[in-house]
Structure formats: structure tokens, C-alpha cells
Short mmCIF file of C-alpha atoms in Angstrom, two decimals:
data_model
loop_
_atom_site.label_atom_id
_atom_site.label_comp_id
_atom_site.label_asym_id
_atom_site.label_seq_id
_atom_site.Cartn_x
_atom_site.Cartn_y
_atom_site.Cartn_z
CA UNK A 1 29.43 -5.05 3.91
CA UNK A 2 29.01 -2.02 5.98
CA UNK A 3 28.83 -2.83 9.42
CA UNK A 4 28.01 0.52 10.67
CA UNK A 5 24.83 0.47 8.68
CA UNK A 6 23.74 -3.08 9.78
CA UNK A 7 24.18 -2.84 13.52
CA UNK A 8 21.33 0.01 13.80
CA UNK A 9 19.12 -2.01 11.53
CA UNK A 10 19.61 -5.16 13.51
CA UNK A 11 18.41 -3.43 16.55
CA UNK A 12 15.25 -2.15 14.55
CA UNK A 13 14.45 -5.71 13.23
CA UNK A 14 14.72 -7.03 16.73
CA UNK A 15 12.17 -4.56 17.75
CA UNK A 16 9.89 -5.74 15.17
CA UNK A 17 10.42 -9.43 15.66
CA UNK A 18 9.70 -8.48 19.45
CA UNK A 19 6.29 -6.90 18.22
CA UNK A 20 5.52 -10.19 16.25
CA UNK A 21 6.15 -12.72 19.30
CA UNK A 22 3.99 -10.50 21.68
CA UNK A 23 1.12 -10.43 19.14
CA UNK A 24 1.98 -14.19 18.84
CA UNK A 25 1.24 -14.69 22.46
CA UNK A 26 -2.03 -12.23 22.34
CA UNK A 27 -3.06 -14.62 19.46
CA UNK A 28 -2.82 -17.81 21.12
CA UNK A 29 -5.37 -16.19 23.87
CA UNK A 30 -8.22 -15.03 22.00
CA UNK A 31 -10.38 -16.42 18.79
CA UNK A 32 -7.60 -17.18 16.11
CA UNK A 33 -9.62 -16.04 13.08
CA UNK A 34 -10.83 -12.63 14.99
CA UNK A 35 -7.19 -11.93 16.23
CA UNK A 36 -5.29 -13.03 13.04
CA UNK A 37 -7.27 -10.79 10.60
CA UNK A 38 -8.49 -7.95 12.40
CA UNK A 39 -6.64 -7.93 15.98
CA UNK A 40 -9.87 -8.08 17.92
CA UNK A 41 -11.07 -4.61 16.51
CA UNK A 42 -8.91 -2.68 19.30
CA UNK A 43 -7.40 -0.30 17.33
CA UNK A 44 -6.83 3.29 19.09
CA UNK A 45 -6.36 6.60 17.14
CA UNK A 46 -2.55 6.61 17.16
CA UNK A 47 -2.29 3.29 16.19
CA UNK A 48 -4.63 3.47 13.34
CA UNK A 49 -3.09 6.71 11.96
CA UNK A 50 0.16 4.85 11.93
CA UNK A 51 -0.84 1.69 10.25
CA UNK A 52 -3.13 3.62 7.73
CA UNK A 53 -0.38 5.93 6.82
CA UNK A 54 2.30 3.49 6.94
CA UNK A 55 0.49 0.94 5.05
CA UNK A 56 -0.25 3.74 2.26
CA UNK A 57 3.29 4.86 2.21
CA UNK A 58 5.35 2.35 0.38
CA UNK A 59 8.31 1.31 -1.55
CA UNK A 60 6.73 4.08 -4.09
CA UNK A 61 6.91 6.66 -1.26
CA UNK A 62 10.60 5.93 -0.26
CA UNK A 63 12.21 4.57 -3.37
CA UNK A 64 10.24 4.93 -6.53
CA UNK A 65 8.54 8.36 -5.76
CA UNK A 66 11.75 9.90 -4.94
CA UNK A 67 13.56 8.27 -8.13
CA UNK A 68 10.74 10.06 -10.31
CA UNK A 69 11.08 13.27 -8.32
CA UNK A 70 15.13 12.64 -9.14
CA UNK A 71 14.25 12.17 -12.73
CA UNK A 72 11.42 14.69 -13.31
CA UNK A 73 12.45 17.84 -10.68
CA UNK A 74 10.67 19.68 -8.36
CA UNK A 75 7.46 19.62 -10.51
CA UNK A 76 7.12 15.80 -9.36
CA UNK A 77 7.18 17.21 -5.73
CA UNK A 78 4.28 19.35 -6.16
CA UNK A 79 2.64 16.39 -7.85
CA UNK A 80 3.33 13.93 -5.08
CA UNK A 81 1.59 16.17 -2.54
CA UNK A 82 -1.85 15.83 -4.31
CA UNK A 83 -2.03 12.41 -2.15
CA UNK A 84 -1.69 14.17 1.35
CA UNK A 85 -5.73 13.83 2.16
CA UNK A 86 -5.60 10.15 0.96
CA UNK A 87 -5.71 9.03 4.75
CA UNK A 88 -8.23 11.70 5.43
CA UNK A 89 -10.57 10.60 2.67
CA UNK A 90 -10.20 6.95 2.99
CA UNK A 91 -10.86 6.90 6.78
CA UNK A 92 -13.50 9.73 6.40
CA UNK A 93 -15.52 8.28 3.62
CA UNK A 94 -15.62 4.65 4.72
CA UNK A 95 -14.76 4.94 8.44
CA UNK A 96 -18.06 4.63 10.72
CA UNK A 97 -20.17 2.71 7.95
CA UNK A 98 -17.60 0.24 7.62
CA UNK A 99 -16.97 -0.39 11.16
CA UNK A 100 -20.73 -0.63 11.78
CA UNK A 101 -21.36 -2.98 9.17
CA UNK A 102 -18.42 -5.17 9.80
CA UNK A 103 -19.35 -5.59 13.43
CA UNK A 104 -23.01 -6.37 12.70
CA UNK A 105 -22.14 -9.04 10.22
CA UNK A 106 -18.89 -10.12 12.08
CA UNK A 107 -17.11 -9.64 9.03
CA UNK A 108 -13.08 -10.17 9.11
CA UNK A 109 -12.34 -9.54 5.45
CA UNK A 110 -13.31 -7.27 2.51
CA UNK A 111 -15.14 -10.22 0.81
CA UNK A 112 -17.03 -11.18 4.06
CA UNK A 113 -18.57 -7.63 3.69
CA UNK A 114 -18.99 -7.68 -0.02
CA UNK A 115 -21.18 -11.13 0.69
CA UNK A 116 -23.03 -9.85 3.51
CA UNK A 117 -23.99 -6.63 1.56
CA UNK A 118 -24.82 -8.20 -2.05
CA UNK A 119 -25.51 -11.73 -1.20
CA UNK A 120 -23.95 -13.15 -4.23
CA UNK A 121 -20.94 -15.59 -4.17
CA UNK A 122 -19.98 -15.13 -7.70
CA UNK A 123 -19.03 -11.52 -6.78
CA UNK A 124 -16.85 -12.82 -4.04
CA UNK A 125 -14.85 -15.12 -6.20
CA UNK A 126 -14.46 -12.38 -8.88
CA UNK A 127 -13.17 -10.40 -6.02
CA UNK A 128 -10.89 -12.89 -4.98
CA UNK A 129 -9.42 -13.15 -8.11
CA UNK A 130 -8.98 -9.42 -8.88
CA UNK A 131 -7.33 -8.93 -5.22
CA UNK A 132 -5.06 -11.86 -5.65
CA UNK A 133 -3.76 -10.56 -9.19
CA UNK A 134 -3.32 -6.85 -8.07
CA UNK A 135 -1.72 -7.79 -4.61
CA UNK A 136 0.87 -9.97 -6.25
CA UNK A 137 1.93 -7.00 -8.61
CA UNK A 138 1.94 -4.70 -5.64
CA UNK A 139 3.80 -7.03 -3.31
CA UNK A 140 6.50 -7.66 -5.93
CA UNK A 141 7.24 -3.86 -6.15
CA UNK A 142 7.76 -3.87 -2.46
CA UNK A 143 10.18 -6.84 -2.67
CA UNK A 144 12.13 -5.07 -5.35
CA UNK A 145 12.09 -1.65 -3.48
CA UNK A 146 13.36 -3.41 -0.04
CA UNK A 147 16.09 -5.35 -1.94
CA UNK A 148 17.28 -2.21 -3.77
CA UNK A 149 17.70 -0.62 -0.51
CA UNK A 150 19.64 -3.18 0.92
CA UNK A 151 21.79 -3.93 -2.02
CA UNK A 152 22.92 -0.11 -2.25
CA UNK A 153 23.41 0.30 1.36
CA UNK A 154 24.75 -2.75 2.71
CA UNK A 155 26.72 -3.61 -0.36
CA UNK A 156 25.71 -7.17 -1.03
CA UNK A 157 24.07 -8.73 -4.45
CA UNK A 158 20.49 -7.81 -5.34
CA UNK A 159 19.62 -11.50 -5.02
CA UNK A 160 21.10 -11.77 -1.53
CA UNK A 161 19.40 -8.68 -0.63
CA UNK A 162 15.92 -9.86 -1.67
CA UNK A 163 16.38 -13.09 0.18
CA UNK A 164 17.06 -11.18 3.64
CA UNK A 165 14.18 -8.84 2.89
CA UNK A 166 11.77 -11.49 1.97
CA UNK A 167 12.44 -13.71 5.18
CA UNK A 168 12.22 -11.08 7.44
CA UNK A 169 8.87 -9.71 6.14
CA UNK A 170 7.42 -13.22 5.79
CA UNK A 171 8.46 -14.52 9.27
CA UNK A 172 7.22 -11.75 11.21
CA UNK A 173 3.74 -11.79 9.20
CA UNK A 174 3.84 -15.38 9.74
CA UNK A 175 4.14 -15.26 13.57
CA UNK A 176 1.95 -12.58 14.37
CA UNK A 177 -0.84 -11.84 12.22
CA UNK A 178 -2.84 -8.60 11.98
CA UNK A 179 -1.84 -7.39 15.43
CA UNK A 180 1.82 -7.84 14.53
CA UNK A 181 1.26 -5.99 11.28
CA UNK A 182 -0.66 -2.95 12.97
CA UNK A 183 1.98 -3.12 16.14
CA UNK A 184 5.00 -3.12 13.80
CA UNK A 185 3.03 -0.43 11.61
CA UNK A 186 3.08 1.78 14.47
CA UNK A 187 6.84 1.43 15.15
CA UNK A 188 7.50 1.63 11.45
CA UNK A 189 5.36 4.77 11.20
CA UNK A 190 7.36 6.82 13.87
CA UNK A 191 10.71 5.56 12.37
CA UNK A 192 9.72 6.76 8.96
CA UNK A 193 8.89 10.32 10.35
CA UNK A 194 12.30 10.51 12.06
CA UNK A 195 14.06 9.09 9.28
CA UNK A 196 12.52 11.43 6.64
CA UNK A 197 13.34 14.55 8.76
CA UNK A 198 16.96 13.36 9.17
CA UNK A 199 17.71 12.72 5.30
CA UNK A 200 15.97 15.84 4.23
CA UNK A 201 18.07 17.88 6.78
CA UNK A 202 21.09 16.21 5.40
CA UNK A 203 20.53 16.37 1.95
CA UNK A 204 19.70 20.09 2.33
CA UNK A 205 22.91 20.72 3.99
CA UNK A 206 25.15 18.57 1.79
CA UNK A 207 23.44 20.49 -1.39
CA UNK A 208 24.59 24.00 0.31
CA UNK A 209 20.99 25.01 1.30
CA UNK A 210 17.74 24.88 -0.74
CA UNK A 211 18.87 28.05 -2.90
CA UNK A 212 22.15 26.44 -4.03
CA UNK A 213 20.24 23.25 -4.94
CA UNK A 214 17.78 24.74 -7.15
CA UNK A 215 20.48 26.68 -8.75
CA UNK A 216 22.51 23.63 -9.53
CA UNK A 217 19.34 21.81 -10.74
CA UNK A 218 18.90 24.70 -12.88
CA UNK A 219 22.10 24.29 -14.47
CA UNK A 220 21.54 20.70 -15.12
CA UNK A 221 18.16 21.42 -16.90
CA UNK A 222 15.96 24.52 -16.26
CA UNK A 223 13.00 21.97 -16.75
CA UNK A 224 13.89 20.35 -13.36
CA UNK A 225 12.63 23.36 -11.34
CA UNK A 226 9.66 24.11 -13.63
CA UNK A 227 6.20 23.01 -12.19
CA UNK A 228 5.61 21.03 -15.52
CA UNK A 229 8.73 19.32 -15.68
CA UNK A 230 10.77 18.06 -18.74
CA UNK A 231 8.89 17.98 -21.97
CA UNK A 232 5.88 19.62 -20.10
CA UNK A 233 4.85 16.00 -19.12
CA UNK A 234 2.92 17.22 -15.83
CA UNK A 235 0.17 18.75 -17.50
CA UNK A 236 -3.58 19.20 -16.43
CA UNK A 237 -4.50 15.63 -17.62
CA UNK A 238 -1.32 14.02 -15.98
CA UNK A 239 -2.20 15.66 -12.74
CA UNK A 240 -5.80 15.20 -12.62
CA UNK A 241 -5.02 11.28 -13.57
CA UNK A 242 -2.57 11.21 -10.47
CA UNK A 243 -5.21 12.74 -8.29
CA UNK A 244 -7.66 10.02 -9.18
CA UNK A 245 -5.27 7.34 -8.76
CA UNK A 246 -3.36 8.29 -5.27
CA UNK A 247 -5.84 10.05 -3.75
CA UNK A 248 -9.62 9.82 -4.49
CA UNK A 249 -9.16 6.19 -5.73
CA UNK A 250 -7.65 5.15 -2.41
CA UNK A 251 -11.15 5.00 -1.04
CA UNK A 252 -11.12 1.77 -2.97
CA UNK A 253 -8.22 0.01 -1.73
CA UNK A 254 -8.88 -2.93 -0.16
CA UNK A 255 -6.18 -3.22 2.20
CA UNK A 256 -6.76 0.49 3.31
CA UNK A 257 -10.36 -0.26 3.96
CA UNK A 258 -10.02 -3.31 6.14
CA UNK A 259 -8.45 -1.24 8.79
CA UNK A 260 -11.78 0.46 9.11
CA UNK A 261 -12.90 -2.83 10.50
CA UNK A 262 -10.42 -2.98 13.18
CA UNK A 263 -10.31 0.36 15.22
CA UNK A 264 -11.79 0.82 18.81
CA UNK A 265 -14.35 3.62 18.65
CA UNK A 266 -15.27 6.98 17.21
CA UNK A 267 -12.52 8.70 18.90
CA UNK A 268 -9.95 6.59 17.74
CA UNK A 269 -11.21 7.13 14.10
CA UNK A 270 -11.37 10.97 14.19
CA UNK A 271 -7.65 11.08 15.85
CA UNK A 272 -6.56 8.51 13.18
CA UNK A 273 -7.90 11.05 10.36
CA UNK A 274 -6.24 13.81 11.85
CA UNK A 275 -2.56 12.44 12.85
CA UNK A 276 -2.46 9.91 9.57
CA UNK A 277 -2.93 13.12 7.41
CA UNK A 278 0.14 14.93 9.29
CA UNK A 279 2.23 11.74 9.33
CA UNK A 280 1.63 11.43 5.18
CA UNK A 281 2.22 15.30 4.56
CA UNK A 282 5.66 15.07 6.51
CA UNK A 283 6.77 12.03 4.74
CA UNK A 284 5.58 12.74 1.01
CA UNK A 285 7.15 16.17 1.21
CA UNK A 286 10.51 15.20 2.86
CA UNK A 287 11.05 12.03 0.94
CA UNK A 288 10.23 13.33 -2.78
CA UNK A 289 11.97 16.91 -1.89
CA UNK A 290 14.83 14.76 -0.75
CA UNK A 291 14.64 12.77 -4.01
CA UNK A 292 14.59 16.07 -6.30
CA UNK A 293 17.25 18.03 -4.40
CA UNK A 294 19.60 14.83 -4.47
CA UNK A 295 20.15 15.45 -8.19
CA UNK A 296 22.24 18.45 -7.30
CA UNK A 297 24.40 16.14 -5.16
CA UNK A 298 24.43 13.13 -7.72
CA UNK A 299 23.87 14.46 -11.02
CA UNK A 300 24.52 11.01 -12.97
CA UNK A 301 22.73 8.15 -11.41
CA UNK A 302 21.69 5.46 -14.22
CA UNK A 303 19.00 3.96 -12.20
CA UNK A 304 16.72 6.93 -10.69
CA UNK A 305 15.30 4.52 -7.91
CA UNK A 306 19.01 4.06 -6.20
CA UNK A 307 18.87 8.03 -5.33
CA UNK A 308 17.67 7.49 -1.73
CA UNK A 309 19.96 4.87 -0.55
CA UNK A 310 22.86 6.39 -2.60
CA UNK A 311 22.15 9.65 -0.78
CA UNK A 312 22.23 7.96 2.48
CA UNK A 313 25.51 6.78 2.20
CA UNK A 314 26.61 10.19 0.54
CA UNK A 315 25.16 12.52 3.11
CA UNK A 316 24.78 10.50 6.55
CA UNK A 317 27.64 9.13 8.94
CA UNK A 318 27.07 5.17 8.73
CA UNK A 319 25.59 4.93 12.04
CA UNK A 320 22.81 7.64 11.13
CA UNK A 321 22.47 6.07 7.99
CA UNK A 322 21.55 2.74 9.50
CA UNK A 323 19.11 4.42 11.59
CA UNK A 324 17.49 6.01 8.48
CA UNK A 325 17.50 2.75 6.49
CA UNK A 326 15.07 1.63 8.94
CA UNK A 327 12.72 4.22 7.83
CA UNK A 328 12.31 3.05 3.95
CA UNK A 329 12.55 -0.67 5.15
CA UNK A 330 9.42 0.50 7.71
CA UNK A 331 7.43 1.78 4.68
CA UNK A 332 7.96 -0.92 2.43
CA UNK A 333 7.51 -3.66 5.17
CA UNK A 334 4.38 -2.22 6.59
CA UNK A 335 2.73 -2.05 3.21
CA UNK A 336 3.82 -5.55 2.25
CA UNK A 337 2.57 -7.28 5.56
CA UNK A 338 -0.92 -5.79 5.09
CA UNK A 339 -0.94 -7.01 1.71
CA UNK A 340 0.43 -10.61 2.65
CA UNK A 341 -2.06 -10.89 5.45
CA UNK A 342 -5.06 -10.00 3.44
CA UNK A 343 -3.80 -12.25 0.54
CA UNK A 344 -3.53 -14.97 3.09
CA UNK A 345 -7.12 -14.36 4.46
CA UNK A 346 -8.41 -14.57 0.60
CA UNK A 347 -7.16 -18.36 0.61
CA UNK A 348 -8.29 -19.37 3.93
CA UNK A 349 -11.07 -17.33 4.96
CA UNK A 350 -12.88 -16.44 1.50
CA UNK A 351 -11.96 -19.63 -0.36
CA UNK A 352 -11.38 -22.53 2.05
CA UNK A 353 -13.73 -21.89 4.91
CA UNK A 354 -16.39 -20.71 2.45
CA UNK A 355 -16.37 -24.20 1.11
CA UNK A 356 -15.72 -25.88 4.37
CA UNK A 357 -17.26 -23.85 7.10
CA UNK A 358 -17.16 -26.59 9.62
CA UNK A 359 -13.25 -26.08 9.54
CA UNK A 360 -13.68 -22.64 11.35
CA UNK A 361 -13.93 -24.74 14.77
CA UNK A 362 -10.51 -26.27 14.01
CA UNK A 363 -8.61 -23.61 15.20
CA UNK A 364 -5.08 -25.38 15.17
CA UNK A 365 -5.49 -26.51 11.61
CA UNK A 366 -6.61 -23.04 10.54
CA UNK A 367 -3.93 -21.46 12.20
CA UNK A 368 -1.31 -23.86 10.43
CA UNK A 369 -2.93 -23.39 7.22
CA UNK A 370 -2.88 -19.56 7.35
CA UNK A 371 0.75 -19.60 8.17
CA UNK A 372 1.76 -22.10 5.58
CA UNK A 373 0.07 -19.94 2.94
CA UNK A 374 1.70 -16.83 3.92
CA UNK A 375 5.11 -18.42 3.52
CA UNK A 376 4.17 -20.13 0.04
CA UNK A 377 3.14 -16.53 -1.13
CA UNK A 378 6.49 -15.22 0.19
CA UNK A 379 8.45 -17.76 -1.81
CA UNK A 380 6.44 -16.68 -5.14
CA UNK A 381 7.18 -13.26 -4.76
CA UNK A 382 10.90 -13.84 -4.19
CA UNK A 383 10.74 -15.55 -7.76
CA UNK A 384 8.59 -12.70 -9.11
CA UNK A 385 10.99 -10.09 -7.98
CA UNK A 386 14.29 -11.72 -9.05
CA UNK A 387 14.51 -9.42 -12.44
CA UNK A 388 13.52 -5.95 -11.46
CA UNK A 389 12.91 -2.78 -13.83
CA UNK A 390 15.02 0.26 -13.37
CA UNK A 391 11.94 2.21 -12.08
CA UNK A 392 9.36 0.53 -9.94
CA UNK A 393 6.79 3.40 -9.55
CA UNK A 394 4.90 2.50 -12.88
CA UNK A 395 4.61 -1.08 -11.84
CA UNK A 396 3.33 0.02 -8.29
CA UNK A 397 0.70 2.61 -9.89
CA UNK A 398 -0.40 -0.05 -12.23
CA UNK A 399 -1.42 -2.44 -9.46
CA UNK A 400 -2.93 0.50 -7.53
CA UNK A 401 -5.15 1.21 -10.28
CA UNK A 402 -6.11 -2.24 -10.83
CA UNK A 403 -7.46 -2.49 -7.26
CA UNK A 404 -9.43 1.15 -7.51
CA UNK A 405 -10.80 0.14 -10.95
CA UNK A 406 -12.23 -3.15 -9.51
CA UNK A 407 -13.07 -1.88 -5.98
CA UNK A 408 -14.19 1.82 -5.78
CA UNK A 409 -17.57 1.91 -6.85
CA UNK A 410 -18.32 -1.65 -5.43
CA UNK A 411 -17.25 -0.26 -2.13
CA UNK A 412 -18.50 3.13 -2.24
CA UNK A 413 -22.06 2.43 -3.69
CA UNK A 414 -22.61 -0.61 -1.66
CA UNK A 415 -22.23 1.48 1.33
CA UNK A 416 -23.79 4.74 0.47
CA UNK A 417 -26.73 3.27 -2.06
CA UNK A 418 -29.23 1.09 -0.53
CA UNK A 419 -30.48 0.06 -4.16
CA UNK A 420 -27.05 -1.05 -5.11
CA UNK A 421 -27.21 -4.83 -5.92
CA UNK A 422 -25.09 -7.56 -6.90
CA UNK A 423 -25.39 -7.45 -10.77
CA UNK A 424 -24.43 -3.79 -10.68
CA UNK A 425 -21.37 -4.83 -8.57
CA UNK A 426 -20.13 -7.65 -10.89
CA UNK A 427 -20.54 -5.45 -13.99
CA UNK A 428 -18.66 -2.64 -12.45
CA UNK A 429 -15.82 -4.88 -11.30
CA UNK A 430 -15.51 -6.83 -14.39
CA UNK A 431 -15.74 -3.61 -16.83
CA UNK A 432 -13.52 -1.67 -14.56
CA UNK A 433 -10.94 -4.00 -14.25
CA UNK A 434 -10.82 -5.31 -18.02
CA UNK A 435 -10.72 -1.80 -19.45
CA UNK A 436 -7.98 -0.55 -17.01
CA UNK A 437 -6.02 -3.61 -17.75
CA UNK A 438 -6.77 -3.43 -21.46
CA UNK A 439 -6.26 0.52 -22.03
CA UNK A 440 -2.70 -0.03 -20.14
CA UNK A 441 -1.51 -2.90 -22.05
CA UNK A 442 -2.36 -1.25 -25.49
CA UNK A 443 -1.01 2.27 -24.08
CA UNK A 444 -4.16 3.87 -25.26
CA UNK A 445 -4.74 7.33 -23.46
CA UNK A 446 -8.37 8.54 -23.97
CA UNK A 447 -8.20 12.28 -24.18
CA UNK A 448 -4.67 12.21 -22.57
CA UNK A 449 -5.78 10.78 -19.10
CA UNK A 450 -4.40 7.84 -17.49
CA UNK A 451 -6.10 4.76 -17.97
CA UNK A 452 -7.61 4.78 -14.45
CA UNK A 453 -9.86 7.85 -15.36
CA UNK A 454 -11.83 6.14 -18.30
CA UNK A 455 -11.67 3.06 -16.33
CA UNK A 456 -13.57 4.50 -13.12
CA UNK A 457 -15.92 6.16 -15.48
CA UNK A 458 -16.76 2.92 -17.63
CA UNK A 459 -17.08 0.82 -13.93
CA UNK A 460 -19.50 3.50 -13.02
CA UNK A 461 -21.62 3.30 -16.10
CA UNK A 462 -21.54 -0.47 -16.05
CA UNK A 463 -22.75 -0.48 -12.39
CA UNK A 464 -25.70 2.00 -13.10
CA UNK A 465 -26.81 -0.50 -16.11
CA UNK A 466 -26.22 -3.61 -14.28
CA UNK A 467 -28.19 -2.40 -11.37
CA UNK A 468 -31.19 -1.58 -13.49
CA UNK A 469 -30.93 -5.23 -15.22
CA UNK A 470 -30.55 -6.73 -11.60
CA UNK A 471 -33.72 -4.94 -10.59
CA UNK A 472 -35.68 -6.12 -13.58
CA UNK A 473 -34.46 -9.88 -12.83
CA UNK A 474 -35.46 -9.25 -9.17
#
């Protein structure tokens, strides 16, 4: 076990738990539901930027994405930059309208808003099922990414690493709720930026400079320095699909959208858009470039996802590696805590309180119930992550796509199209999600596009057709 790495990581985790305990003291003074799920709608621009960017940046940004860049070369780095405007697009498209609607309706969850906008409980039930399935897949990926990092850097078994990671995330989300999540996201976002800059600098230095690293990549395989990658896999259809999946479609991600309910004012929103985009650009470029150049230093890794943790051990002194380890841990933890708390809100707010609304007055029981749900979900995720694949990026993108196929049109058209009705929204959600899962499971690529492209198209057509049927029935 590497104590030089564990020491700074321990200090970082102490900060994280400190933030959670601070959030707990705040939570005990206000209304539990508003505080636990949207932090009393008090986020400033910097906090909004950090929580949105760090929630978006995940195990895929620090483990899976650099792993893919290691395997497919510099072309994947270019591809990764497609997602830089994601925060700008998501906050810009949803921000003000979402905030107004959620304050007007006193909504605390995405399902509260859907119920207020569409006035249909069946839509909310379908939404709950879609959210829980997709979040479970996405959170499993984050657990695997976190365990992989600890396994490689600290030198413990995968199972022990998984348990340590899961207990840490589960406990601080359990203690603090939404305010703890955004506070830790702010700390984590700052750590992510510093860690990215340190690792990229050290990797470039260890490879003998950019020119030398590119020359070594060329010697390993000339396709690693081509914009199209090995076997010309990064062609137009792949890039267009990737843009839809990780940039345009992000507008439809519920755990990103829910942040638009919690910022303080318009100034916070505008600052959040600008700072969040800069943070995301730094992290995406730095981490993916480190992964690609890392192949010049470590040319024969069997598991591409291990490139970042292995690079940390190879190019950084132990204490610095320990500080850097907090960066990918931050990215992963900040994504999973957001999804964990939203999953908890589905059980408590959307399912339990919708059948027993009178229980909303019993703050103590709701608080206890929310915490228990968070811990049970954590235990189930540990079981799901026990047998990990070699590359997690595909599983993460699958979960991403499922959420977008189900929610993109329901959220966007619900906000911007006055005539949008519940029949159209249900049709879009069902058709979008089932076609996405069906096309992915059968490995069908219509016109060589990723399943998300036709699924969103089918979902849009289903919305328009369903909307017409809904108008007639009214």
C-alpha cells in the first residue's frame, strides 16, 4: 500500500466530509425537502459552474475517455473537444425558463416539473422508471471508475477499492444532501483543474516533449496521429453521432437540468455558463491529451482504462500523485453524488410522497427515509460493479444516450412549445427509449450512425404524432 499517495488523498476526503457536515447543519435549520434536494435555490455563478461542469465530467472524462485516447490516438482527443460547449448549451437552453417554472410550481425534482407542465401522472411514472434504469447503469460506471483508480494507485484489490470508494460517496451524500453535493462539487471542480494541469505537464515532460511523444506514437502505429484513428473509425457519422450524444443531447440530461432549479439569479446563470465552459475545455483537453501521449510512455497496457492511474505512478512523485488522485476521484464522485441524490428523490419525492402527500409534513421521517434509500442504492451499486469490463466508456455512453433519448424532447418541447401535451410527451419518451435500447442491443447502425441519432429522430416524430392525437382527444 502506497502511503505517500494515501496521505494527501486522506486530507482531501477530510475536506469533503467537512463540507457534508456543514451542509447537514444547514439542512437541520430549514425545510428538509427544499434544502436536501435543491439547497434552497441559493447557488452563485461560480458554484453553479463548478457543480455543472464537475457533474458532467465523470469517470469517462478521467478514466474511460483517456483510455479511449490511449487506444485510438490523437483523433480521439479532437473528438473529445466536441463536448466543450455542453455546459454553455445546457444552461443557456434551459436556465432561465427552468428556474422560472420551478419557482412558480415550487418543483424540487425533474418529475415535479413534468407533472406541473403536462398534468399527467402516467408520464411521471414512466419517467421514474426510465430515470432509475439509466441512473443505475451510469452510477455503476462511476463506481467501477473510482475502484479502478484506487486499485491501481494504492495497490489494493479491486473489491476492497470498490468498497472504500462506495462507502465514501454513499456516506457524504447521505449526510449532506444537495447542498453537500454542490459544495463538494465546487471543491472537486477546483481540484480537477489543478490535477489536470499537473498530470498533462508531467506526462509531456516524461515523454520528452510533444514532438518526441508524437514521433513515438507514429512509430507504434501511424494511425494514432491521424484525425480518423485506427481503421478510419472516427469518420463523419461517428463524429456527428458523438456530438449529438455528448453535446447537443446533454440538454436532455435530468441531473444537469435539475441544477437549473437551484441557482440564485440571472447573474449567477451567466457566470456559470462562462466559467463552466472554460473548466470543461481545460479538463477535456488536458485529460484526453494525457491519455493519448501516455501511450508513448506506456505502450503495452492490457486495460486502456488503467492509463491515467498508471501514468500517475510513473510520472509523478508519490505525494503529487496523491494530490492528483483527488482530481479523477472528484470527477467521479461529483457525478455519482448528483445521480445518487436524484435517484433518492425519485423514490421519496416522486413515488412515496405522490401516494402519501400528508407525510411531507413529517420532516423527521422523510429525512430518515431519504437517507436509508441513499444507503440501499449504494449497496446495490456495489453488487453491480463487482465484475467490471476492460473499457467503461461504452457503458457510460449507453446510459447517457438512454437518458437523452427519453428526456430531450420532453424537456425542450415542454419548455418552448406551448401546445406540447402529455400524449406527445409519453409517445416520445417510450419510442425514444425503446428504439435506443433496441438498436443498441441488436447492434443496428442506421446509415452508420450511433443509435442515439435515429432514436432522437424517432422520439421527435413520435412526439409530433402523439401531440396531434392528444389534441383530438381533448
